[in-house]
Amino acid sequence: MRKYLSPSFTSLFLILVSTLFGQNAENTRGVEIEMKSERIRLSYVDPSRCAQLLNFYGINIGDPKKPIDPTQLPVVVAVPETAFHETIPDHEKVFPKTETDPINELLLFFDAAAPEKAGRVRRIIQEQIDLPARKIMIEAMVLEISSQALDQLGVEWDFNSGGEGISDNNFIQDKLDGTNDSLVLGKIAYPAAGSAQLDATITNVFREFNVRLQALVEDGSAQVLSRPSVLTLDNRMAFINVSERIPIANTKFVKDYVSAVDFRDVVAGIQLAVRPRINRDGTEVSLQINAAVSARVPGKDEKVLGKDSIVLATAPTLSIREVKTYARIANDTPFIVGGLIAKDSEQTIRKVPLLGDIPFLGALFRSKNETGQKREVIIVITPSVLPEDSPVHAGMPKDDDLFDQFGHRLFRDAYRIRAEDTFDLRYLTENKGLQQLQSAVDRVVTDHPQLSTEYPYEKFAHDAVPGEGALVRRQIYEVLKRQQASDVLDVEKLIFFEKSKDRGDGIKVRFLAEYLRDVAPFVLAKKQSGKAVGLCFRMHRNSLEINELLNEPVPEIKIVDCPDDQAWRSLLLESNKRTPGTAAKQVIFLRNLGDLNRLKNAILMKKIISLNASDYILKLKNFTRGRLLRMPTVREDDVELIDADVATCYYHSELYYSVLEESLESDYSALKKVLSGTDYESALRETR
């Protein structure tokens, strides 16, 4: 049953299977098939892997080396991988040919008269196969801490005890009631006999641990060497390397003389490889951890001596500690990996003056005292599973102005969206009714891709929300207001178009401030007058009449009564409401200097939307914390035009919620109307 959704085809051509594809003519005689094809871009899964999985669902997989059999449609073929060519060749060689065909695509062949079958293939790929792996942030903190300070911290490292389990004095598990936390310390066996245990696990870290650690850092007993972090995917390895390369001399001798010396590098520092695996609900993380801690041992350098005991080169001695283990911990829970990496020794000689320097007998008048200081390096690993439906996570950088880019000659000005710039819209995005509408429309546009850009499907497809453009405009307005961006615009440089009988083209440029001084001076005054001047722009850009296109930037202007803020909002709401059968209009009402400042922000808002592409930035899913927002470069002498788009930004900056409400109601009614009587109507029966 196809109503409203059936594609119209102007022509059909007859495919003679026996001629084109080598099939038996009697099996396909009289069959009219218009075979269409499309390329499906995969986001996460490999094409060959996707084809294998589609075969499990009964989808026919074609051979790239053979023609497609139209009787087996739909057929999926993995796009063959391209041969590798160097992109930047040797300048002495001839520039090679470079293949640019993508290798992450499938070819889908289907019957144009049965697009629903192709839609089933797309749904299987989107909903079952081409799924993103969950994201996880691996944060590490590398600490160097003395053994005395480690005791103050309350962590005591155990030592190998053969086949024994965890010793009584190292395993602590205090289960406390209420809001108190518990500390669990475990151990990981270091493979070498007699070496120290290297880690412990904290399942619920209490505040005292962090407080003590911070105190030790401030006291100088502990030092944070590095705080690296890396974003990885579920079951993918992340590698963190915080190290230095130490040159080591290699010498060649001829009899007693050194004939050659060259150098090779050894790596010393922290090398950490982590492969996380997230459980089904994201509450636990299984970690495969390879940790290697190496450091130079002071005073243990090997020396290469030449003739006359001249030191030709030195080679350091490295202490190496390595852990390879598996662990399972709760999400957002620190995991401690530590190990003894250095022991500093200091020798102090005490002697009686003069007598202590006498050969042989001086030993009776002097003494030696050797003290040692152990230093421990511990690594605190914290896995954080990121929400599947939100890009906001703990790994976002701190809100610092240094992340913004302004005044750079080579790059556009940019502003990083911050937490305070975004609204909490979970009441909207997590609404079950809206999600059901989005799911129904996604099924429609999967079966009929050409409808994804048509009204009303575009309002719900691909996680779109009706009226979301108004919400985004309001959030941009908050950014501009917080940054005081409108201060750079001069009211005297704002213009609009006005009809004029004195000019041949019938339109002249009018400066807004000049017009207000002549007609509505109360707008520029500090006192409230109880009046407002309205600029009404009618949207003619969708009209087929070319003459109407020139009338769109020319506003209708009139002065109305506006005693208070409530009256101003009512005027905005009623004047900007959509009326069926008439051209849309956008109206600005100016009462005072505050409204002029809102107007300047609306002008900047239009520029921002233009710089960032309206079909992208006006989506809630794209206006998120951490993204860079391209900002316009504005100068005080710039002349800015007031038009219908500016009026739209002006209206949405104040009455965004009303726009959202109106859009939800009207777009839902339109969607219900076009799906009525179709195979997709059942998806909307329980949605309201």
XYZ file of C-alpha atoms in Angstrom, residues 392-393 396-400 415-425 475 478-479 482 623-627:
27
model
C 29.911 15.529 26.508
C 32.375 13.722 28.736
C 36.619 17.898 27.780
C 39.268 20.578 28.364
C 38.768 23.132 31.051
C 36.994 26.304 30.077
C 39.919 28.539 29.325
C 34.898 30.109 20.045
C 34.725 26.777 21.881
C 31.220 26.047 23.107
C 31.219 25.640 26.877
C 28.962 23.966 29.394
C 27.268 27.232 30.375
C 26.433 27.926 26.708
C 24.183 24.890 26.291
C 20.754 24.179 27.723
C 19.814 20.931 29.450
C 17.280 19.663 26.922
C 21.939 29.436 22.764
C 23.538 33.597 25.151
C 27.099 33.190 23.869
C 28.062 36.674 27.633
C 25.564 22.507 19.052
C 27.341 20.708 21.875
C 30.011 21.386 24.430
C 33.550 21.270 23.086
C 32.763 22.116 19.452
